[in-house]
Coordinates of C-alpha atoms in Angstrom, one line a residue:
Chain A
M1 CA 82.7 108.8 127.8
Q2 CA 84.8 108.8 124.5
W3 CA 82.2 106.6 122.7
A4 CA 79.4 108.7 123.9
W5 CA 81.0 111.8 122.5
L6 CA 81.7 110.0 119.2
A7 CA 78.1 108.8 118.9
R8 CA 76.8 112.3 119.7
R9 CA 78.9 113.8 116.9
L10 CA 77.8 111.1 114.4
V11 CA 74.1 111.5 115.2
G12 CA 74.5 115.3 115.2
A13 CA 75.6 115.2 111.5
V14 CA 72.5 113.4 110.3
P15 CA 70.0 116.3 110.6
T16 CA 72.6 118.5 108.8
I17 CA 72.9 116.1 105.9
L18 CA 69.1 115.6 105.7
L19 CA 68.6 119.4 105.7
T20 CA 71.1 119.9 102.8
W21 CA 69.2 117.3 100.8
T22 CA 66.0 119.2 101.6
I23 CA 67.6 122.4 100.4
V24 CA 68.6 120.8 97.2
F25 CA 65.2 119.4 96.6
S26 CA 63.5 122.7 97.4
V27 CA 65.9 124.9 95.3
L28 CA 65.5 122.7 92.3
Q29 CA 61.6 123.1 92.5
F30 CA 62.2 126.6 91.4
I31 CA 63.9 125.7 88.1
P32 CA 61.8 127.4 85.5
G33 CA 60.1 125.1 83.0
D34 CA 58.3 121.8 83.1
P35 CA 60.7 118.9 83.9
V36 CA 59.1 116.7 81.3
I37 CA 59.6 119.3 78.5
L38 CA 63.2 119.7 79.8
M39 CA 63.5 115.9 79.7
L40 CA 62.5 115.8 76.1
Q41 CA 65.5 118.0 75.3
G42 CA 63.7 119.8 72.5
N43 CA 62.1 116.7 70.9
P44 CA 58.4 116.9 70.2
A45 CA 56.0 114.6 72.0
S46 CA 52.2 114.2 72.2
E47 CA 50.2 115.4 75.2
E48 CA 49.4 111.8 76.1
V49 CA 53.0 110.8 76.3
M50 CA 53.8 113.8 78.4
T51 CA 51.0 113.0 80.8
N52 CA 52.1 109.4 81.1
E53 CA 55.7 110.5 81.7
R54 CA 54.6 112.9 84.4
H55 CA 52.7 110.1 86.1
R56 CA 55.7 107.7 85.8
L57 CA 58.0 110.3 87.4
G58 CA 55.5 111.0 90.2
L59 CA 55.3 114.6 89.2
D60 CA 51.4 114.6 89.4
R61 CA 51.6 113.7 93.1
P62 CA 51.5 116.3 95.9
I63 CA 54.8 118.0 96.6
I64 CA 55.1 116.4 100.1
A65 CA 54.8 113.0 98.7
Q66 CA 57.4 113.8 96.0
Y67 CA 59.7 115.2 98.8
A68 CA 59.3 112.0 100.9
S69 CA 60.1 109.7 98.0
F70 CA 63.1 111.9 97.0
M71 CA 64.6 111.7 100.6
W72 CA 63.9 108.0 100.7
N73 CA 65.5 107.3 97.3
V74 CA 68.5 109.5 98.1
A75 CA 69.1 107.5 101.3
R76 CA 69.1 104.3 99.3
G77 CA 71.5 105.8 96.8
D78 CA 69.0 106.0 94.0
L79 CA 68.9 109.4 92.4
G80 CA 67.0 108.7 89.3
R81 CA 68.0 108.7 85.6
S82 CA 69.7 111.4 83.6
F83 CA 67.4 113.2 81.3
R84 CA 70.0 113.1 78.6
T85 CA 71.6 109.7 78.7
R86 CA 68.7 107.9 80.4
Q87 CA 71.3 106.1 82.6
P88 CA 71.1 105.9 86.4
V89 CA 72.9 109.0 87.6
T90 CA 74.5 107.1 90.5
A91 CA 76.3 104.8 88.0
M92 CA 77.4 107.9 86.0
I93 CA 78.8 109.6 89.1
L94 CA 80.7 106.4 90.1
E95 CA 82.1 106.2 86.6
Q96 CA 83.6 109.7 86.7
M97 CA 84.8 109.5 90.3
P98 CA 88.2 108.0 89.7
H99 CA 89.1 110.9 87.4
S100 CA 88.3 113.5 90.0
L101 CA 89.9 111.4 92.7
E102 CA 93.3 111.1 91.0
L103 CA 93.4 114.8 90.3
A104 CA 92.4 115.6 93.9
L105 CA 95.2 113.4 95.2
G106 CA 97.8 114.7 92.8
G107 CA 96.8 118.3 93.6
L108 CA 96.8 117.6 97.3
L109 CA 100.3 116.1 97.2
I110 CA 101.8 119.1 95.5
G111 CA 99.9 121.5 97.6
I112 CA 101.0 119.9 100.8
L113 CA 104.7 119.7 99.7
L114 CA 104.8 123.3 98.5
G115 CA 102.6 124.8 101.2
T116 CA 104.3 123.1 104.2
A117 CA 107.7 123.9 102.9
M118 CA 106.9 127.6 102.4
G119 CA 105.0 127.9 105.7
V120 CA 107.9 126.3 107.8
F121 CA 110.4 128.3 105.9
A122 CA 108.5 131.5 106.7
G123 CA 107.4 130.7 110.2
M124 CA 110.9 129.9 111.6
R125 CA 112.1 133.4 111.3
P126 CA 109.0 135.7 111.2
S127 CA 109.6 139.1 109.5
G128 CA 112.9 137.9 108.0
W129 CA 113.5 138.0 104.3
A130 CA 112.5 134.3 104.0
D131 CA 109.2 135.1 105.6
T132 CA 108.5 138.1 103.4
G133 CA 109.5 136.1 100.3
A134 CA 107.5 133.0 101.1
M135 CA 104.4 135.0 102.1
T136 CA 104.6 137.1 98.9
V137 CA 104.6 133.8 96.9
A138 CA 101.7 132.5 99.0
L139 CA 99.7 135.6 98.3
I140 CA 100.4 135.3 94.6
G141 CA 99.2 131.7 94.8
L142 CA 96.0 132.7 96.4
S143 CA 95.3 135.5 94.0
L144 CA 96.1 133.5 90.7
P145 CA 93.0 132.4 88.9
S146 CA 93.3 128.6 88.4
F147 CA 92.1 128.8 84.9
W148 CA 94.7 131.4 84.0
I149 CA 97.7 129.6 85.5
G150 CA 96.5 126.4 84.1
M151 CA 96.5 127.8 80.5
L152 CA 99.9 129.5 81.1
L153 CA 101.3 126.1 82.2
I154 CA 99.9 124.4 79.1
H155 CA 101.3 127.2 77.0
V156 CA 104.8 127.0 78.4
F157 CA 105.3 123.4 79.3
G158 CA 103.0 121.8 76.8
I159 CA 103.2 123.9 73.7
M160 CA 106.5 125.9 73.9
L161 CA 108.7 123.3 75.6
G162 CA 106.7 120.2 74.8
W163 CA 107.7 118.5 78.0
V164 CA 104.4 117.0 78.9
P165 CA 101.3 116.1 76.9
I166 CA 98.5 118.6 77.1
L167 CA 95.7 116.2 76.6
G168 CA 95.0 112.5 77.2
R169 CA 95.2 110.3 80.3
G170 CA 97.9 108.7 82.3
F171 CA 100.6 110.0 84.7
D172 CA 102.2 112.5 82.3
A173 CA 98.9 114.2 81.6
L174 CA 98.2 114.5 85.3
I175 CA 101.2 116.6 86.1
L176 CA 100.1 120.0 84.9
P177 CA 96.5 119.7 86.3
S178 CA 98.0 118.6 89.7
I179 CA 100.3 121.6 89.7
T180 CA 97.4 123.9 88.9
V181 CA 95.3 122.5 91.8
G182 CA 98.4 122.4 94.0
L183 CA 99.4 126.0 93.6
F184 CA 96.0 127.1 94.6
L185 CA 96.1 125.0 97.8
A186 CA 99.7 125.9 98.6
G187 CA 98.9 129.6 99.1
G188 CA 96.3 129.2 101.8
L189 CA 98.2 126.3 103.4
A190 CA 101.5 128.2 103.6
R191 CA 99.8 131.1 105.5
L192 CA 98.2 128.8 108.0
V193 CA 101.3 126.7 108.5
R194 CA 103.3 129.8 109.1
S195 CA 101.0 131.3 111.8
S196 CA 100.6 128.0 113.4
I197 CA 104.4 127.5 113.6
I198 CA 104.9 130.9 115.0
E199 CA 102.5 130.1 117.7
V200 CA 104.0 126.8 118.6
M201 CA 107.6 128.1 118.5
G202 CA 106.6 130.4 121.4
Q203 CA 105.6 127.5 123.6
D204 CA 107.5 126.5 126.7
Y205 CA 108.4 123.0 125.5
V206 CA 110.0 124.4 122.4
R207 CA 112.1 126.7 124.5
T208 CA 113.0 123.7 126.7
A209 CA 114.1 121.6 123.6
R210 CA 116.2 124.5 122.4
A211 CA 117.8 124.9 125.9
K212 CA 118.6 121.3 125.9
G213 CA 120.7 122.0 122.7
L214 CA 118.6 120.0 120.3
P215 CA 119.4 120.8 116.7
M216 CA 116.9 123.0 115.0
V217 CA 116.0 120.3 112.4
K218 CA 115.0 117.9 115.2
I219 CA 113.0 120.5 117.0
I220 CA 111.1 121.4 114.0
G221 CA 110.5 117.8 112.9
K222 CA 109.7 116.3 116.3
H223 CA 108.1 119.1 118.3
V224 CA 106.9 121.9 116.2
L225 CA 105.4 120.4 113.1
R226 CA 103.4 117.8 115.0
N227 CA 101.7 120.4 117.2
A228 CA 101.4 122.9 114.5
M229 CA 99.7 120.7 112.0
I230 CA 96.1 120.7 113.3
P231 CA 94.8 123.9 111.7
P232 CA 96.4 123.1 108.4
I233 CA 95.0 119.6 108.4
T234 CA 91.5 121.2 108.8
L235 CA 92.0 123.3 105.8
L236 CA 93.3 120.4 103.8
G237 CA 90.4 118.3 104.8
I238 CA 87.9 121.0 103.6
Q239 CA 89.9 121.5 100.3
F240 CA 90.0 117.7 99.7
A241 CA 86.3 117.4 100.3
V242 CA 85.7 120.1 97.7
L243 CA 88.1 118.5 95.2
I244 CA 86.5 115.2 95.4
G245 CA 83.4 116.8 94.0
G246 CA 85.5 117.7 91.1
A247 CA 88.1 120.5 90.5
V248 CA 85.5 122.2 88.3
V249 CA 87.9 124.7 86.8
T250 CA 91.0 122.7 86.3
E251 CA 89.0 119.9 84.7
R252 CA 87.6 122.4 82.2
V253 CA 91.0 124.0 81.4
F254 CA 92.7 120.6 80.7
A255 CA 89.6 119.2 79.0
R256 CA 89.6 116.3 81.6
P257 CA 86.7 114.2 82.4
G258 CA 85.4 114.2 86.0
L259 CA 82.6 115.2 88.3
G260 CA 83.3 119.0 87.9
T261 CA 82.9 118.8 84.1
M262 CA 79.8 116.7 84.6
L263 CA 78.3 119.3 86.9
I264 CA 78.8 122.1 84.5
E265 CA 77.5 120.1 81.6
S266 CA 74.4 119.1 83.6
V267 CA 73.7 122.7 84.5
L268 CA 74.1 123.9 80.9
T269 CA 71.9 121.1 79.5
K270 CA 69.3 121.4 82.4
D271 CA 69.8 117.8 83.2
I272 CA 68.0 118.2 86.5
P273 CA 68.4 114.7 88.0
L274 CA 72.1 114.9 87.4
V275 CA 72.5 118.3 88.9
Q276 CA 70.6 117.2 91.8
A277 CA 72.6 114.0 92.3
L278 CA 75.9 115.8 91.9
V279 CA 75.1 118.5 94.5
V280 CA 73.7 115.9 96.9
Y281 CA 76.8 113.8 96.5
T282 CA 79.2 116.7 96.8
T283 CA 77.6 118.2 99.9
T284 CA 77.3 114.8 101.7
V285 CA 80.9 114.0 101.1
Y286 CA 81.9 117.5 102.2
I287 CA 80.0 117.2 105.5
L288 CA 81.2 113.6 106.1
I289 CA 84.9 114.5 105.6
N290 CA 84.6 117.6 107.8
L291 CA 83.0 115.4 110.4
A292 CA 85.8 112.7 110.1
I293 CA 88.4 115.4 110.6
D294 CA 86.7 116.6 113.8
L295 CA 86.5 113.1 115.1
L296 CA 90.1 112.4 114.3
Y297 CA 91.2 115.4 116.5
G298 CA 89.0 114.4 119.3
L299 CA 90.4 111.0 119.3
I300 CA 94.0 112.0 119.0
D301 CA 93.8 114.9 121.4
P302 CA 91.1 114.7 124.1
R303 CA 91.6 118.4 124.9
I304 CA 89.9 119.4 121.7
R305 CA 86.4 118.0 121.6
P306 CA 84.5 120.7 119.8
E307 CA 81.0 120.9 121.1
P308 CA 78.4 121.7 118.4
S309 CA 78.3 125.5 118.2
R310 CA 75.5 126.6 120.3
Chain B
M1 CA 86.8 155.0 103.7
S2 CA 86.6 156.8 106.9
V3 CA 90.1 155.7 107.8
A4 CA 91.7 158.0 105.3
T5 CA 90.0 161.2 106.6
T6 CA 92.1 161.4 109.7
S7 CA 95.3 163.1 108.9
P8 CA 98.5 161.6 110.3
A9 CA 99.7 165.0 111.6
A10 CA 96.7 165.4 113.8
A11 CA 97.2 161.8 114.9
S12 CA 100.6 162.4 116.2
V13 CA 99.4 165.0 118.6
R14 CA 96.8 162.9 120.2
P15 CA 96.7 159.4 118.6
S16 CA 93.1 158.5 117.9
P17 CA 92.4 154.8 117.3
L18 CA 91.7 155.6 113.6
G19 CA 94.9 157.7 113.3
L20 CA 97.0 154.9 114.8
A21 CA 95.3 152.5 112.4
W22 CA 96.2 154.8 109.5
R23 CA 99.8 155.0 110.5
R24 CA 100.2 151.2 110.9
W25 CA 98.6 150.7 107.5
K26 CA 101.1 153.0 105.8
R27 CA 103.9 150.9 107.2
G28 CA 103.1 147.9 105.1
P29 CA 104.6 148.4 101.6
G30 CA 102.4 145.5 100.2
A31 CA 99.3 147.4 101.0
V32 CA 100.6 150.6 99.3
I33 CA 101.3 148.6 96.2
G34 CA 98.0 147.0 96.3
A35 CA 96.2 150.3 96.9
T36 CA 98.1 151.8 94.0
I37 CA 97.1 149.0 91.6
L38 CA 93.6 149.3 92.8
V39 CA 93.4 153.0 92.3
I40 CA 94.8 152.8 88.8
M41 CA 92.2 150.1 88.0
I42 CA 89.3 152.0 89.4
V43 CA 90.3 155.2 87.5
G44 CA 90.9 153.1 84.4
A45 CA 87.5 151.5 84.8
I46 CA 85.7 154.8 85.3
L47 CA 87.5 156.6 82.4
S48 CA 87.4 153.6 80.1
P49 CA 85.0 155.2 77.5
W50 CA 87.4 158.1 77.2
I51 CA 90.8 156.4 77.4
A52 CA 90.2 153.2 75.6
P53 CA 91.7 153.5 72.1
F54 CA 88.8 151.6 70.4
D55 CA 85.3 150.6 71.1
W56 CA 85.2 147.3 73.0
N57 CA 82.8 145.8 70.6
E58 CA 84.2 147.2 67.4
T59 CA 85.0 144.3 65.1
R60 CA 87.5 144.4 62.2
V61 CA 87.8 142.1 59.2
G62 CA 91.6 142.6 58.6
P63 CA 93.5 142.5 61.9
R64 CA 92.2 139.3 63.5
L65 CA 94.3 137.6 66.2
V66 CA 97.0 140.2 65.7
A67 CA 99.9 140.1 68.1
P68 CA 100.4 143.0 70.5
S69 CA 101.8 146.1 68.7
A70 CA 101.8 149.9 69.1
E71 CA 98.4 150.1 67.6
F72 CA 96.8 147.2 69.5
L73 CA 98.7 147.2 72.8
F74 CA 97.4 143.7 73.9
G75 CA 96.7 142.4 70.4
T76 CA 93.3 141.6 68.9
D77 CA 90.9 138.7 69.3
L78 CA 89.2 136.5 66.8
Y79 CA 86.8 139.3 65.6
G80 CA 89.6 141.8 65.4
R81 CA 88.5 143.6 68.6
D82 CA 91.1 145.4 70.5
I83 CA 91.9 143.4 73.6
F84 CA 93.4 146.4 75.5
S85 CA 90.1 148.3 75.2
R86 CA 88.2 145.1 76.2
V87 CA 90.3 144.6 79.3
L88 CA 89.8 148.2 80.3
Y89 CA 86.1 147.9 80.0
G90 CA 86.3 144.5 81.8
A91 CA 87.6 146.3 84.9
R92 CA 84.2 148.1 85.1
I93 CA 82.4 144.9 85.1
S94 CA 84.6 142.8 87.3
L95 CA 85.1 145.5 90.0
S96 CA 81.4 146.5 90.2
V97 CA 80.2 142.9 90.2
G98 CA 82.7 142.1 92.9
V99 CA 81.5 145.0 95.1
A100 CA 77.8 144.1 94.4
T101 CA 78.5 140.5 95.4
V102 CA 80.2 141.4 98.6
A103 CA 77.4 143.9 99.4
I104 CA 74.8 141.2 99.1
A105 CA 76.7 138.8 101.4
L106 CA 77.6 141.6 103.8
V107 CA 74.1 143.1 104.2
F108 CA 72.1 139.9 104.5
G109 CA 74.8 137.9 106.2
S110 CA 75.5 140.5 108.9
L111 CA 71.8 141.4 109.5
F112 CA 71.0 137.7 109.9
G113 CA 74.0 137.0 112.2
V114 CA 73.4 140.0 114.4
T115 CA 69.7 139.4 114.7
I116 CA 69.8 135.8 115.7
A117 CA 72.7 136.4 118.1
Y118 CA 70.9 139.3 119.8
L119 CA 67.6 137.6 120.1
G120 CA 69.2 134.5 121.5
G121 CA 67.3 131.4 122.7
R122 CA 65.5 129.3 120.2
V123 CA 65.9 131.8 117.4
E124 CA 69.6 131.6 117.8
A125 CA 69.7 127.9 117.9
L126 CA 67.6 127.6 114.7
G127 CA 69.5 130.3 113.0
S128 CA 72.9 128.7 113.8
R129 CA 71.6 125.4 112.5
A130 CA 70.6 127.1 109.2
I131 CA 74.1 128.6 108.9
D132 CA 75.7 125.2 109.6
V133 CA 73.5 123.7 106.8
M134 CA 74.4 126.4 104.4
L135 CA 78.1 125.9 105.2
G136 CA 77.6 122.2 104.4
F137 CA 77.6 123.3 100.7
P138 CA 81.0 124.0 99.1
P139 CA 80.7 127.6 98.0
I140 CA 81.3 127.1 94.3
V141 CA 78.8 124.2 94.2
L142 CA 76.2 126.3 96.0
A143 CA 76.8 129.1 93.5
I144 CA 76.5 126.7 90.5
L145 CA 73.2 125.3 92.0
I146 CA 71.8 128.9 92.3
V147 CA 72.8 129.7 88.7
A148 CA 71.1 126.4 87.6
V149 CA 67.9 127.9 89.0
L150 CA 68.3 131.5 88.2
G151 CA 69.7 131.0 84.7
V152 CA 73.0 132.0 83.2
G153 CA 74.2 135.6 83.1
I154 CA 76.6 138.0 84.8
W155 CA 74.1 139.4 87.3
T156 CA 72.7 136.0 88.2
A157 CA 76.2 134.8 88.7
A158 CA 77.0 137.7 90.9
L159 CA 73.8 137.1 92.9
A160 CA 74.7 133.4 93.2
V161 CA 78.2 134.1 94.6
G162 CA 76.7 136.7 96.9
I163 CA 74.1 134.3 98.3
A164 CA 76.8 131.6 98.6
G165 CA 78.8 134.1 100.8
I166 CA 75.9 134.9 103.2
P167 CA 76.6 132.1 105.6
R168 CA 80.3 133.0 106.1
F169 CA 79.3 136.6 107.0
A170 CA 76.5 135.4 109.2
R171 CA 78.7 133.0 111.2
V172 CA 81.4 135.5 112.0
V173 CA 78.9 138.3 112.8
R174 CA 77.0 136.0 115.0
G175 CA 80.1 135.1 117.0
A176 CA 81.2 138.7 117.4
T177 CA 77.7 139.8 118.5
L178 CA 77.4 137.1 121.1
S179 CA 80.3 138.6 123.0
L180 CA 79.3 142.2 122.3
K181 CA 75.8 141.9 123.5
E182 CA 77.0 140.9 127.1
Q183 CA 78.7 144.3 127.5
L184 CA 77.4 146.9 129.8
F185 CA 76.4 149.6 127.3
I186 CA 73.9 147.2 125.7
D187 CA 72.3 146.6 129.1
A188 CA 72.3 150.4 129.6
A189 CA 70.6 151.0 126.3
R190 CA 68.0 148.4 127.2
A191 CA 67.5 150.0 130.6
L192 CA 66.8 153.3 128.9
G193 CA 64.1 151.6 127.0
A194 CA 65.7 151.0 123.6
G195 CA 63.9 148.4 121.5
S196 CA 65.7 145.5 119.7
R197 CA 65.7 147.2 116.4
R198 CA 67.4 150.3 117.9
I199 CA 70.0 148.3 119.8
I200 CA 70.9 146.3 116.7
G201 CA 71.0 149.3 114.4
R202 CA 72.5 152.0 116.7
H203 CA 74.6 150.0 119.2
L204 CA 75.5 146.6 117.8
L205 CA 76.1 147.2 114.1
P206 CA 78.3 150.3 114.6
N207 CA 80.5 148.3 117.0
L208 CA 80.8 145.5 114.5
T209 CA 82.0 147.8 111.7
P210 CA 85.8 146.9 112.0
V211 CA 84.9 143.2 111.8
L212 CA 82.7 143.9 108.8
I213 CA 85.3 145.9 107.0
V214 CA 87.9 143.2 107.5
L215 CA 85.5 140.5 106.3
A216 CA 84.3 142.4 103.3
S217 CA 87.9 143.3 102.2
L218 CA 89.1 139.7 102.6
D219 CA 86.0 138.5 100.7
L220 CA 86.2 140.9 97.9
G221 CA 89.1 139.2 96.2
S222 CA 87.6 135.7 96.2
A223 CA 84.2 137.3 95.1
I224 CA 85.9 138.8 92.0
L225 CA 87.6 135.5 91.4
S226 CA 84.5 133.4 91.8
T227 CA 82.4 135.5 89.5
A228 CA 85.1 135.4 86.9
T229 CA 85.3 131.7 87.4
L230 CA 81.6 131.3 86.7
S231 CA 81.9 133.4 83.5
F232 CA 84.9 131.2 82.5
L233 CA 82.8 128.1 83.0
G234 CA 80.1 129.6 80.7
L235 CA 77.6 130.3 83.6
G236 CA 78.2 134.0 84.0
A237 CA 78.8 136.8 81.5
Q238 CA 78.1 135.8 77.9
P239 CA 79.9 137.0 74.8
P240 CA 80.3 139.6 73.6
T241 CA 80.5 141.1 77.2
P242 CA 84.2 142.0 77.9
E243 CA 84.3 140.2 81.2
W244 CA 87.7 138.9 82.0
G245 CA 86.6 135.3 82.8
A246 CA 84.5 135.2 79.7
M247 CA 87.4 136.6 77.6
L248 CA 89.7 133.9 79.0
N249 CA 87.2 131.2 78.1
A250 CA 87.0 132.6 74.5
G251 CA 90.8 132.8 74.3
R252 CA 91.2 129.1 75.3
E253 CA 90.7 127.9 71.8
F254 CA 93.4 130.2 70.2
M255 CA 95.9 129.6 73.0
R256 CA 98.4 128.0 70.6
Y257 CA 98.3 130.7 67.9
A258 CA 97.3 133.8 69.9
P259 CA 98.3 133.4 73.5
W260 CA 97.7 137.1 74.1
T261 CA 93.9 136.5 74.0
M262 CA 94.2 134.8 77.3
I263 CA 97.4 136.3 78.8
F264 CA 96.1 139.9 79.3
P265 CA 92.6 139.3 80.6
G266 CA 94.1 136.8 83.1
L267 CA 96.8 139.2 84.1
A268 CA 94.3 141.9 84.8
L269 CA 92.2 139.6 86.9
F270 CA 95.2 138.4 88.8
L271 CA 96.4 141.9 89.5
A272 CA 92.9 143.0 90.6
V273 CA 92.5 140.1 93.0
M274 CA 96.0 140.5 94.4
A275 CA 95.6 144.2 94.9
V276 CA 92.4 143.6 96.8
N277 CA 94.0 140.9 98.9
L278 CA 97.0 143.0 99.8
V279 CA 94.9 145.8 101.0
G280 CA 92.5 143.4 102.8
D281 CA 95.4 141.6 104.5
R282 CA 96.7 144.9 105.8
L283 CA 93.3 146.2 106.9
S284 CA 92.7 143.0 108.9
Q285 CA 96.0 143.4 110.6
V286 CA 95.4 147.0 111.5
L287 CA 91.7 146.6 112.6
D288 CA 92.0 143.3 114.3
P289 CA 93.0 143.9 118.0
K290 CA 94.5 140.4 118.3
Q291 CA 97.1 141.2 115.7
R292 CA 98.1 144.6 116.9
G293 CA 100.9 143.5 119.1
R294 CA 102.7 141.9 116.2
L295 CA 103.2 145.0 114.2

């Protein structure tokens, strides 16, 4: 019963993933300009060289054949070579991944600490001053442009106070970027934690726990938080999935390497294989992480086994 | 906004749903602050050619990167342009682009959602699958992919953000329509011989209006932010356009010597997004029946 459900969910994700690959392939067909000319990146070449190159890349084959080999290659993890560096794009992505991953984890850590604290603080006494204050901060966090707050942080803590390095690698250089990512996450998370807590606080078992005379700290820690964490975890999963694909803006502000920076550069230089590979990678990871979260719930709590929306 | 046309005095005699909504809305101070900021910005944006002290593109040789002063309220940039004037003109761009973006997502998303949900059956199954697949793309990545195809520029960036927003609208509208179409008045309309187009246009869409208002107002803030983000990344508005995101991108290099080049455009963007979010939050509380008990 449980395994059948698990298998159905896993199999159900396959067509979605294949369809996203199809969309990426189709959309990129509309990029104006001949790929071989784009590939030359402005260098001159004879007609013969270009014809050979077109044949080597399979661009002279019918579109259906190109599509089939694209899908097959993606499934094998082979996404071609970058126009610019001539390296296999899969290797390039793997090389940049650790940079994005460390920022994603750092940002997530700060976002969770800040968001949960504010949400719990606000949700325990709805409409009180703590609630109003925390929700105002959350709204500000949601409205702050990451690139602006990132620059302000650099200006205040990097330039004026000189507490942390503004460039470079290592733990110190990760602090400000993580805060930038974390602030953005915290706003949305705090709002969700708050509403979730308010809902759980109204449940009978919480009233029972209070009637028993359990201290508030214990009620929150043992009963409320556990039951209130499911919607927030969903949000965090989605955000984490996006971040693994590179915190595009934060990487740019802090001049950090990473997948986000690579995506922007590949778009600006029209390095199509790299754009294609990055979008395929990001969406696949995004779908898989969302699926993993769904499955996790279903396994933990059999009451929620979301059927595919139909 | 039709909400504002019902006067509170008339509502106290016989509270109409809209009158009640208006009174509830007034009770939230955040929304009033948000609406005030928004009105100031809209007026500033409309009147910018008359109230801006300088032309937004007027360069000067002498006063480059000058700190804020009585003459240049927000200082000047690398080319000696007055940042206050540029921020003021920027409001025109950011606000209109934001509205255009949401309009694209709203029109196409809701038409798609309402149509597939009303027709049901295989159309609905296929349409939902399409929505699921589109939602499989992180929005910013989808927008960047579209920019990669359409080319760089403020209007292509707006189009990209709009298209990326379509599946979100489609999903919510589909869900709302599924429950709405089971109601008796739809059966009645059909019994009277109304066709699909008439039922969708005259019966379903008007009843979806509150949902659409909430969705659009909640989406507007992130739409403004996303378009500014694309400009900041160099994929949207190009220099010398006084778009806030693009101005921040240009100010990045002089952050150390002339922080005002990035502080003021960013502040304007932040205030605009927050104002829209404040109003949107309140609107969703007022118009969403599930939230009504809590007010």
